[in-house]
XYZ file of C-alpha atoms in Angstrom:
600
model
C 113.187 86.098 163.861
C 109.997 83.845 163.792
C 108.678 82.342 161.248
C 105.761 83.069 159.569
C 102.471 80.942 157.897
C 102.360 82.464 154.769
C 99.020 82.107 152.026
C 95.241 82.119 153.129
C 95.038 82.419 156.728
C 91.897 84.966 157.207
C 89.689 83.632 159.783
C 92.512 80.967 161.705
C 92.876 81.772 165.423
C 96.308 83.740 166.116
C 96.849 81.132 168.688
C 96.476 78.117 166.366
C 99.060 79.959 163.486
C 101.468 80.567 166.067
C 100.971 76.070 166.411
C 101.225 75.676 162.712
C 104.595 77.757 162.627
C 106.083 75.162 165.031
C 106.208 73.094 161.422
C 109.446 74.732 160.683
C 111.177 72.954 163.140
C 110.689 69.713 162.033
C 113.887 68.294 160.500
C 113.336 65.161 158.334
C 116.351 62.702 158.876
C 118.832 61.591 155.821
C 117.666 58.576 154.246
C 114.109 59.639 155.086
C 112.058 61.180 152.144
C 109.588 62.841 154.248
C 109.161 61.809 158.494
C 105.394 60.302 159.647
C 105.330 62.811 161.966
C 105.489 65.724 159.986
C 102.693 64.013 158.117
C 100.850 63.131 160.923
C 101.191 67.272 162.237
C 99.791 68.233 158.567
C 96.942 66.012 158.591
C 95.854 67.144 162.151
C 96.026 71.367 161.000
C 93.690 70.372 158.152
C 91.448 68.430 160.234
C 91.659 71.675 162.804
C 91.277 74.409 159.772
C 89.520 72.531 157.244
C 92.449 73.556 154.309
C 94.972 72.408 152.337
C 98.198 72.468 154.496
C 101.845 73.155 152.186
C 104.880 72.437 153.322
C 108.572 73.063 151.544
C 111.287 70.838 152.558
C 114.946 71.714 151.443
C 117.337 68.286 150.424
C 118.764 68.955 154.114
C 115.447 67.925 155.843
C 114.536 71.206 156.984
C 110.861 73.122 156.561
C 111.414 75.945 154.329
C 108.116 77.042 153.769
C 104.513 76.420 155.561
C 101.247 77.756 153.778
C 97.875 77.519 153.985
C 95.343 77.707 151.031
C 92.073 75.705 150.119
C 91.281 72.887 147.926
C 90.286 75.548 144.868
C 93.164 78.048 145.356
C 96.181 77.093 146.066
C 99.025 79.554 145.992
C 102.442 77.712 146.510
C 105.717 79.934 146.888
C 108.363 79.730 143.870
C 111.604 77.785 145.497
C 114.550 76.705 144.109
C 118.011 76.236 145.650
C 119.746 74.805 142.840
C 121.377 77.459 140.904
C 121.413 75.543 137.656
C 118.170 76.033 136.132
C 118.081 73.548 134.085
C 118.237 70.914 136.939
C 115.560 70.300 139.622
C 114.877 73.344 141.836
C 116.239 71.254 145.228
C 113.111 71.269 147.382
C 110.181 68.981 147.275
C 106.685 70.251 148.202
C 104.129 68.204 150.803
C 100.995 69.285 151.075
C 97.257 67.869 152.200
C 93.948 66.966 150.398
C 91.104 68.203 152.820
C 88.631 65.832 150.487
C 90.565 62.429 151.697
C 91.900 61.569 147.950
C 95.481 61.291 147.915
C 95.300 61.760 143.847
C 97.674 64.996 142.764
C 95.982 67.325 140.711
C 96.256 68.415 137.383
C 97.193 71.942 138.803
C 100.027 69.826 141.357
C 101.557 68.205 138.442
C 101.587 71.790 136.385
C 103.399 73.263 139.538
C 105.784 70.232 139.579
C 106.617 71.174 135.552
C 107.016 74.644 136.032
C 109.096 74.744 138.862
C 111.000 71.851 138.249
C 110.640 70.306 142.268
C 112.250 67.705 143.650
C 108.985 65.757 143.979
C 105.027 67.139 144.529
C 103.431 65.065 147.523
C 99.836 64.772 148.301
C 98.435 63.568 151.556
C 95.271 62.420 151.452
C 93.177 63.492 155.061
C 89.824 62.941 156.431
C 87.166 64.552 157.599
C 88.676 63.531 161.453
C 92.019 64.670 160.661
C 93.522 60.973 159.852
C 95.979 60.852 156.498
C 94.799 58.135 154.411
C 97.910 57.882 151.910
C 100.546 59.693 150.132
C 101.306 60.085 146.548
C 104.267 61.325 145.083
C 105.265 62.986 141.590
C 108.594 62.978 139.901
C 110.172 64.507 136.839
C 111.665 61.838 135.171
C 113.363 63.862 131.761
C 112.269 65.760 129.453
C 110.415 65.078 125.921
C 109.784 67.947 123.241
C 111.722 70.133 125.564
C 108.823 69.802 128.145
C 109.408 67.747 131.680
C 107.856 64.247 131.603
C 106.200 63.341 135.253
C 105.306 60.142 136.792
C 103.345 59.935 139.917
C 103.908 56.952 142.382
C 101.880 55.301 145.251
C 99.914 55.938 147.489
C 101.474 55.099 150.058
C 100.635 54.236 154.163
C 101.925 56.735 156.376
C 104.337 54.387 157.834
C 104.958 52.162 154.965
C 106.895 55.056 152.571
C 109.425 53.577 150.649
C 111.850 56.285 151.417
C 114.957 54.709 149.479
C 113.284 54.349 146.193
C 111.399 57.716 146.453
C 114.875 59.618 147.155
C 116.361 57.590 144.331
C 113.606 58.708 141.893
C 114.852 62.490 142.413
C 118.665 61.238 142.047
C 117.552 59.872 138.907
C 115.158 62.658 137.263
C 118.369 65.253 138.438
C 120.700 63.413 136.335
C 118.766 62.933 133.181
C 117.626 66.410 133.348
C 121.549 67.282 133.584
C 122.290 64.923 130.728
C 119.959 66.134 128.423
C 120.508 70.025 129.257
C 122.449 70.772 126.398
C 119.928 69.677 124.065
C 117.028 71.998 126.056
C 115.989 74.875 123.399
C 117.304 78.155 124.595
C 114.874 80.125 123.690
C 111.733 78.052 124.002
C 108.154 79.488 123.069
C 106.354 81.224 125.295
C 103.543 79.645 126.561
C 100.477 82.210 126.253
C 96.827 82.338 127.380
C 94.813 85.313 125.967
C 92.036 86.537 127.763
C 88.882 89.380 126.422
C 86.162 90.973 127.725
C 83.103 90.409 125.593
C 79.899 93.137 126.362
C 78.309 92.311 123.302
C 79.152 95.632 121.748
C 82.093 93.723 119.600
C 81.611 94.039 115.854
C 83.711 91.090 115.363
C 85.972 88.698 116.943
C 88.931 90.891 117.805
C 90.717 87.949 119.983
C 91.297 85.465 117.000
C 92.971 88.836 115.613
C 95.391 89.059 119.092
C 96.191 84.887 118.443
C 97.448 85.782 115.107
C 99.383 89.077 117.151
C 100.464 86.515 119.682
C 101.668 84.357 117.267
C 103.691 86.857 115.044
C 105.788 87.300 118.216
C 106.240 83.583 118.439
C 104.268 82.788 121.263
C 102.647 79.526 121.607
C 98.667 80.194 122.485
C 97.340 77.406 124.603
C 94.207 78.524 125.075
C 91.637 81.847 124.928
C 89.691 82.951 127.946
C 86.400 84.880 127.226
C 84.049 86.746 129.935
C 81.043 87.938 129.219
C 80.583 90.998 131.441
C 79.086 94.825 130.667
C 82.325 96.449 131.319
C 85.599 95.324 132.281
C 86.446 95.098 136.187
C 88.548 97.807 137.328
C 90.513 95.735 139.438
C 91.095 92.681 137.806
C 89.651 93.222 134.430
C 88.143 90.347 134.493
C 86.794 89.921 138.333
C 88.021 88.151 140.927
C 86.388 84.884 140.091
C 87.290 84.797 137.018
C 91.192 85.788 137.382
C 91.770 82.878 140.155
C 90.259 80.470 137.527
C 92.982 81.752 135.664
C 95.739 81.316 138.396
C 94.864 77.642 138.635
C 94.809 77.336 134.595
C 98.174 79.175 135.074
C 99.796 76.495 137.736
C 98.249 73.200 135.802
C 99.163 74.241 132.028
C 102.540 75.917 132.899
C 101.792 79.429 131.604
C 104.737 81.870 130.812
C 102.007 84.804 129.828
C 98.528 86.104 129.818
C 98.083 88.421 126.825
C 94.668 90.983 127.611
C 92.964 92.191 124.799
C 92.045 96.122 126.187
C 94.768 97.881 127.564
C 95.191 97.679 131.087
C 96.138 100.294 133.593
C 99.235 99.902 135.829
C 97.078 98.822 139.182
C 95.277 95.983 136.902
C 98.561 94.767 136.058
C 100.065 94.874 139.088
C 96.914 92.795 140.954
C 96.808 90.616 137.929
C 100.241 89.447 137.989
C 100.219 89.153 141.830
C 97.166 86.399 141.680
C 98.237 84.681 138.522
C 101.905 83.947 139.627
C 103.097 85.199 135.612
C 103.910 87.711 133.671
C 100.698 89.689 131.950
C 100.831 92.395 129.203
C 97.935 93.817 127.507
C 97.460 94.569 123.320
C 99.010 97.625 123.499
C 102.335 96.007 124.842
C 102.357 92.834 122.414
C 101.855 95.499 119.222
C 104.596 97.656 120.180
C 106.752 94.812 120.825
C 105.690 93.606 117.349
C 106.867 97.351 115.851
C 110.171 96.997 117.911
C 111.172 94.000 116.418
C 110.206 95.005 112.629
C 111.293 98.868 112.465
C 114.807 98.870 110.815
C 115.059 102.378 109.884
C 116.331 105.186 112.283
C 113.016 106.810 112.028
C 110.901 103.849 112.666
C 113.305 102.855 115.884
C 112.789 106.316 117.173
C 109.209 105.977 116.765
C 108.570 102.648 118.176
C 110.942 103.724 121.143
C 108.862 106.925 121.791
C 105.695 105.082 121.614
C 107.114 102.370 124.214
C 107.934 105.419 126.460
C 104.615 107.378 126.188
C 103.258 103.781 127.087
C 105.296 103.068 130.299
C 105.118 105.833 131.862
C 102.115 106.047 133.378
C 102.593 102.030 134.645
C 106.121 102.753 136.051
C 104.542 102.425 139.866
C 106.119 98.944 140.922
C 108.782 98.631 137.904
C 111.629 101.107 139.666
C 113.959 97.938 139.651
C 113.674 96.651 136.047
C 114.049 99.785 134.784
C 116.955 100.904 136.829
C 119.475 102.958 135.429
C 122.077 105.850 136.884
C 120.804 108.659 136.141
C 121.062 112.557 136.951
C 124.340 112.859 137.903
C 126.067 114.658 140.793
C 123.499 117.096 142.379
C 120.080 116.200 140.428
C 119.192 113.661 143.099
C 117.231 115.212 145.918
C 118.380 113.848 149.833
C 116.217 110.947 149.980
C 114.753 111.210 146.323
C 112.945 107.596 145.501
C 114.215 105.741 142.479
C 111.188 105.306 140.982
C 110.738 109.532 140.545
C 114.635 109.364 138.855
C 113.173 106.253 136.686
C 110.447 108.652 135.709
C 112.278 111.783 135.226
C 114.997 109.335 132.947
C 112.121 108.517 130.373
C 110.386 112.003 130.418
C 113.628 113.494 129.726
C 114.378 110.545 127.167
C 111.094 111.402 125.936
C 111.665 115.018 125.098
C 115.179 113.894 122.970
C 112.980 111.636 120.979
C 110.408 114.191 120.056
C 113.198 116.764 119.131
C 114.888 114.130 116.745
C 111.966 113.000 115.120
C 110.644 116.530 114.682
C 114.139 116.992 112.570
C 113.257 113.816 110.987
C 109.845 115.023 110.107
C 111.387 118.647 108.086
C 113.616 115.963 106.394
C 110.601 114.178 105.121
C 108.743 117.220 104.776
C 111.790 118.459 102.168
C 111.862 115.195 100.433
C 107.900 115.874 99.848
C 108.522 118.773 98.698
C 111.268 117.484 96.010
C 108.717 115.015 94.906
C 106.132 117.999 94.270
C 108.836 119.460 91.926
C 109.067 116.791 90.468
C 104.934 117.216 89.274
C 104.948 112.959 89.783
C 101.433 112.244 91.499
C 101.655 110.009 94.619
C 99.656 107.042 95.723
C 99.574 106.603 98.918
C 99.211 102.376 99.730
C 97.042 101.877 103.019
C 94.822 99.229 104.310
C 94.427 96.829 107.028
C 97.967 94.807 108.171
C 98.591 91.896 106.606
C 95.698 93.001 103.377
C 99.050 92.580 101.127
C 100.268 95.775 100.277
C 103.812 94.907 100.278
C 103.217 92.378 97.618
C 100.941 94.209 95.684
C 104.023 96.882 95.723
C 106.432 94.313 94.881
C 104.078 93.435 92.065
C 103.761 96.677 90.199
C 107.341 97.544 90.993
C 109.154 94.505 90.437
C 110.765 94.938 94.090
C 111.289 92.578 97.131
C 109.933 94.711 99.800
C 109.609 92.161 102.635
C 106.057 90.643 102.128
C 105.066 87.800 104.820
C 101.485 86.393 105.641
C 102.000 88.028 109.268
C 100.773 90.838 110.761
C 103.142 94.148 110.441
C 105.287 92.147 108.178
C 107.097 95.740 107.070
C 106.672 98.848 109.333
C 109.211 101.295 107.414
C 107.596 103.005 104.692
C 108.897 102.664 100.966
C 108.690 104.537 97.914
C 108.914 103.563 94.109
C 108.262 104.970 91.235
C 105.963 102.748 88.329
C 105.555 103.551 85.112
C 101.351 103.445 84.126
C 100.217 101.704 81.159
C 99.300 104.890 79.138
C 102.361 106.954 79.396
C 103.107 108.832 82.700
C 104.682 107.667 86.344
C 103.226 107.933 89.947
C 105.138 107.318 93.108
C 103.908 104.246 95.049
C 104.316 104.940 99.312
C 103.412 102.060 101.339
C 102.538 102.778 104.616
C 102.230 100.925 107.812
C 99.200 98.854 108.436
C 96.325 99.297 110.617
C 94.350 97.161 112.792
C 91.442 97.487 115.598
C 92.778 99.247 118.715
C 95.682 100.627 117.241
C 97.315 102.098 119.959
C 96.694 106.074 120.700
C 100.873 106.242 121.463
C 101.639 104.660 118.405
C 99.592 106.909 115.895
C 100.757 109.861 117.449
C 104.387 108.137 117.199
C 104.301 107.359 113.554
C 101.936 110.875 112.462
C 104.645 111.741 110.292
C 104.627 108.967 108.424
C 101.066 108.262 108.085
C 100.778 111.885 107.036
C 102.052 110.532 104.011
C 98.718 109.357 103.090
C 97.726 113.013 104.067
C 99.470 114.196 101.606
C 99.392 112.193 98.433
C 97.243 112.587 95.562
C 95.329 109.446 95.609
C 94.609 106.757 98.092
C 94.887 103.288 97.239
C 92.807 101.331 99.919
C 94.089 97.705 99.342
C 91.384 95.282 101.269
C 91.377 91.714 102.047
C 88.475 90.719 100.676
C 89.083 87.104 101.557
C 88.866 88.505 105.705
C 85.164 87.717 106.537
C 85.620 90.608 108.741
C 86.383 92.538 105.771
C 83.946 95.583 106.431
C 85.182 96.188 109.816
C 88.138 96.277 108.986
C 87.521 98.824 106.510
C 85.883 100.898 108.802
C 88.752 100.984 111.137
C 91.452 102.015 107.907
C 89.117 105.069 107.256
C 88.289 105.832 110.805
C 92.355 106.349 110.941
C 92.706 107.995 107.689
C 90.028 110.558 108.980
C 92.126 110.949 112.316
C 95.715 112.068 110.298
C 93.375 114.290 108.263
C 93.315 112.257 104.850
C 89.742 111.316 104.814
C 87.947 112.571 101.913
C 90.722 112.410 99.514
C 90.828 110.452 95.714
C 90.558 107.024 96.693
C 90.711 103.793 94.768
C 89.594 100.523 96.231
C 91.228 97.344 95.254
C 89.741 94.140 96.586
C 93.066 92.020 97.500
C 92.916 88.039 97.781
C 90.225 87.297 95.308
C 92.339 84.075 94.539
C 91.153 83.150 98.046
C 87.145 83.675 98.111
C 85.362 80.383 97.858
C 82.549 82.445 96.639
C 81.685 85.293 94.278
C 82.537 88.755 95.172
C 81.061 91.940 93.633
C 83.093 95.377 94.836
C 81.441 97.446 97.665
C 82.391 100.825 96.506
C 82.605 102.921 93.715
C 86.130 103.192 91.879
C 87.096 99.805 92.765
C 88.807 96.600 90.866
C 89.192 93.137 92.257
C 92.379 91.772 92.217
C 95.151 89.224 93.293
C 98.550 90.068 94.019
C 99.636 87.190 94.236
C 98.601 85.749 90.942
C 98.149 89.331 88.812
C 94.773 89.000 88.084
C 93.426 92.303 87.925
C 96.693 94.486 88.003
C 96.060 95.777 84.446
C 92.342 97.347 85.676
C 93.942 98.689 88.805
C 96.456 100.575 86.851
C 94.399 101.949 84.498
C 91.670 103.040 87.341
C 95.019 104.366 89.219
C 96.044 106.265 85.778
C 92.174 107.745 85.201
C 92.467 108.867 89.266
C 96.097 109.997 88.945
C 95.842 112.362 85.739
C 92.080 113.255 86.725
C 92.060 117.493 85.681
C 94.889 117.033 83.559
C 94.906 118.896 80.156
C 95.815 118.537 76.364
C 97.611 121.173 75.131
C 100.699 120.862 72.122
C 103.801 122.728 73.137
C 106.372 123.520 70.731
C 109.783 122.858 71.973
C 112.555 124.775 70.099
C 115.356 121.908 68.689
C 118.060 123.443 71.215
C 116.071 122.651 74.370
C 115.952 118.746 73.768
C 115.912 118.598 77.398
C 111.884 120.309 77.715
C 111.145 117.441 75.164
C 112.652 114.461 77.226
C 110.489 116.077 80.356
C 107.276 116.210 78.424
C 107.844 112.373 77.395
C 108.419 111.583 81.023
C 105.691 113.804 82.989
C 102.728 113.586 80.645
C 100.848 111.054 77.935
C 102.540 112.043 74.412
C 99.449 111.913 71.811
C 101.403 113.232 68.883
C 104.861 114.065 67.886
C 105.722 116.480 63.983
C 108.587 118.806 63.333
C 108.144 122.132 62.622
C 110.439 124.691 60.757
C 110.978 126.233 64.767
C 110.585 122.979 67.159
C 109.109 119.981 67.408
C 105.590 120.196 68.359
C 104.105 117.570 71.149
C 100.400 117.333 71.596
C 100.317 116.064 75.320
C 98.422 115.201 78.801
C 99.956 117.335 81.347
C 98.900 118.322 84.623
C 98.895 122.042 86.077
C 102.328 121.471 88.001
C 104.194 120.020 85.247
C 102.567 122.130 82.660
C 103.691 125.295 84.913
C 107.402 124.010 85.090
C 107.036 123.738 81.175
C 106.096 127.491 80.830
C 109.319 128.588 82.912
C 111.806 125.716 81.487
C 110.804 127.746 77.772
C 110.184 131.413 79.663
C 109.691 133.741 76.626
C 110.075 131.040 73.720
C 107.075 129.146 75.454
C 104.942 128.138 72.807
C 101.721 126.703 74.645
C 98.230 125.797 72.957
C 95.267 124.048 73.860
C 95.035 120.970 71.698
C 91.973 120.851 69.462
């Protein structure tokens, strides 16, 4: 089978690629670290063509690879035929400088890193087609955990030093070897992010995906912004713009390009094929964020449903990662393509997790309904992630609900009961946070538990009012309540962080405290303003409980605000705040002895 020029070769005569494949039969002798005359046959095709000229040569001598790019784009093949990763891939790249300059690039040394060659070679070639010296780059170790170059020459064409050359891969082969065991198994990933700005943003949302990024323990290197109307439908960014990327990608070593819109599966697909790494988009990096924090059953099969809804529709190209058998014997069709199994696999997965959480949602629904018995009001905690509502629970709890300064810190939802200053108890439900572009898959994921906030008697909207993007993100925590159908309802505002404003802050919105939960300043106004919201419609009426049915009296103490307590010849006579529910489950605790007045 012949052999192929692989990379840019639009516009080269037929004729003269069919010359250029004759590369792979030169064979570069032992003891030799590269011939002259394959050096001499490079330097003539990029006098001929006018590009760069790649060639990959295996530690046997032989041509493995022969490309052709330009001095702006470059697109080398990944090679390696030594198994053990951790040592030098086994091939060294040589490839030509159309400008004359011999000098590797920073995006030559990047490749070098990131694959781990032998050696990256540069020959320098004139306009007439002569080479006018060679350089050569090694990896010498590794410092940090990163590989340490060191770039040599350059060198005539026939004055290479071939023995020291071959003895600098020997060497950077062994120390990498050596110091293997010390390498960091699971090493950062190295992340560019990368946004669309049309000038329609409210805010900076890509500082918000570096602090996303970084909860997943990337390591950002760098963020990309284009200024553009609308994002490109093929590249999201453009053409231009994405192979500025691809070289960023080769000099800086980049594991990961992080988008900030969601991207559709064709996007992906052309983005990873021109950047040479792996690309996800927000949607991906928040759900993995969910995955990794939900530790209940019902957030797992949430966060797995929401993964599910999200792959889907980008399965096209992804058969083989997501393989699995699947079917059985006679649900395959004769000649039935994986990737329509793959698909039917998650649809039917799909339906399982909708009829499980469904079952999970009447079991919440029942334990709502318990609480309503129960005539305790609940406060529903929402805001914006990482606002502090977990510590502001913690605080008037005196729990240890997980409570990190990262974003979706805690995902499951918990519930305590506090006792309020003035007599009476509310539960506390903290709910998951929000953020801009929250995705669609996840809300609908997670309804049931946001409905929470649906359902409670009063919202408490905890805000970082340290966030100079504080309004916005406001904005975006009601524009979500209003979607699960809990806008409107009995909110109170409480202006987190306060401990952190270098300036004065006066609340934006009617009943509203500022506090600090991590200092307390401010709890004992919240509580009271929670109390006043809580008990709002409640009345005062004194109920006479007969001495038998001390169990009536311990309710009334616990459900409402005791004002007064006598005895009476018949009972002892309470003058208390109630609400209708409890005062109802009063009148049929007594039935007929029910002795029920309104208080003067």
């Amino acid at each position: 089978m012949q052999k192929k020029v692989n990379g840019s070769t639009a516009g080269i005569r037929q004729s003269l690629l069919e010359e250029m494949a004759g590369l792979y039969s030169y064979v570069v002798e032992g003891g030799q670290f590269v011939s002259a005359e394959l050096l001499l046959a490079l330097a003539e095709f990029t006098g001929r063509t006018g590009r760069e000229i790649s060639v990959y040569l295996s530690r046997d001598g032989r041509v493995r690879d022969v490309s052709v790019g330009d001095s702006a784009n470059v697109k080398m093949p990944h090679m390696r035929f030594n198994r053990n990763t951790a040592r030098l891939s086994g091939v060294r790249c040589v490839h030509t400088h159309p400008g004359g300059s011999p000098r590797l690039s920073a995006v030559d040394i990047g490749t070098l890193k990131s694959a781990l060659l032998d050696a990256m070679c540069a020959l320098g070639v004139s306009a007439e087609g002569r080479p006018t010296g060679l350089c050569a780059a090694f990896v010498t170790g590794r410092a940090g955990g990163e590989p340490v170059t060191e770039e040599l020459g350059p060198y005539p064409v026939w004055g290479i030093p071939h023995a020291e050359l071959l003895a600098q891969i020997a060497a950077g082969d062994t120390a990498l070897l050596k110091e293997a065991p010390q390498l960091r198994e699971n090493r950062a990933e190295r992340a560019v992010l990368v946004g669309v700005e049309t000038g329609r943003e409210s805010y900076d949302t890509l500082e918000e995906l570096k602090a996303l990024a970084e909860t997943t323990g990337a390591e950002v290197l760098r963020i990309e912004r284009q200024n553009r109307p609308t994002p490109d439908n093929v590249f999201y960014v453009g053409k231009g713009k994405a192979e500025e990327l691809a070289r960023l990608s080769a000099e800086q070593e980049v594991d990961l390009f992080i988008f900030n819109d969601e991207l559709s599966a064709p996007q992906i697909r052309n983005l990873e094929e021109i950047l040479g790494a792996r690309v996800i988009d927000r949607t991906a990096l928040i759900l993995d964020i969910f995955a990794s924090r939900a530790t209940t059953r019902e957030g797992r099969l949430q966060v797995e449903l929401a993964q599910l809804n999200y792959r889907l529709p980008r399965l096209t190209g992804q058969g083989q990662s997501l393989s699995r058998l699947g079917g059985g014997i006679g649900t395959r069709g004769p000649g039935e393509k994986k990737l329509e199994t793959d698909r039917r696999r998650i649809r039917r997965r799909i339906y399982e997790l909708q009829c499980e959480l469904e079952e999970v949602a009447k079991q919440r629904a029942l334990r709502r309904s318990r609480r309503e018995k129960n005539a305790l009001p609940v406060v529903a905690i929402v805001g914006y992630t990482n606002a502090g509502k977990s510590t502001l629970l913690n605080l008037l709890s005196n729990s240890d609900v997980l409570a990190e300064d990262k974003l979706f810190a805690t995902l499951d939802p918990v519930t305590r009961k506090i006792a309020l200053p003035e007599g009476g108890e509310v539960l506390l439900t903290d709910t998951v946070g929000f953020i801009e572009k929250l995705p669609h898959d996840l809300v609908d994921a997670f309804r049931s538990t946001l409905e929470e906030a649906a359902y409670a008697d009063v919202i408490l909207h905890v805000v970082d009012c340290a966030n100079p993007n504080m309004r916005e993100q406001m904005a975006t925590v009601e524009s979500v309540l209003d979607s699960i159908g809990a806008g409107g309802k009995k909110t109170v505002t409480a202006y987190n962080k306060t401990d952190l404003r270098q300036t004065s802050f006066a609340p934006l919105s009617p009943n509203s405290v500022c506090i600090s939960a991590k200092t307390g300043e401010g709890v004992g106004a919240l509580l009271a303003l929670l109390q006043k919201e809580a008990f709002a419609g409640n009345k005062t009426v004194r109920v006479t409980v007969p001495y038998a049915r001390g169990e009536v009296a311990a309710f009334l103490r616990q459900k409402g605000k005791v004002l007064e307590e006598t005895y009476a010849e018949d009972g002892t006579v309470l003058t208390v705040v109630l609400d209708e529910t409890a005062l109802g489950q009063v009148r049929k605790m007594l039935g007929n002895s029910c002795r029920v007045e309104a208080a003067d």
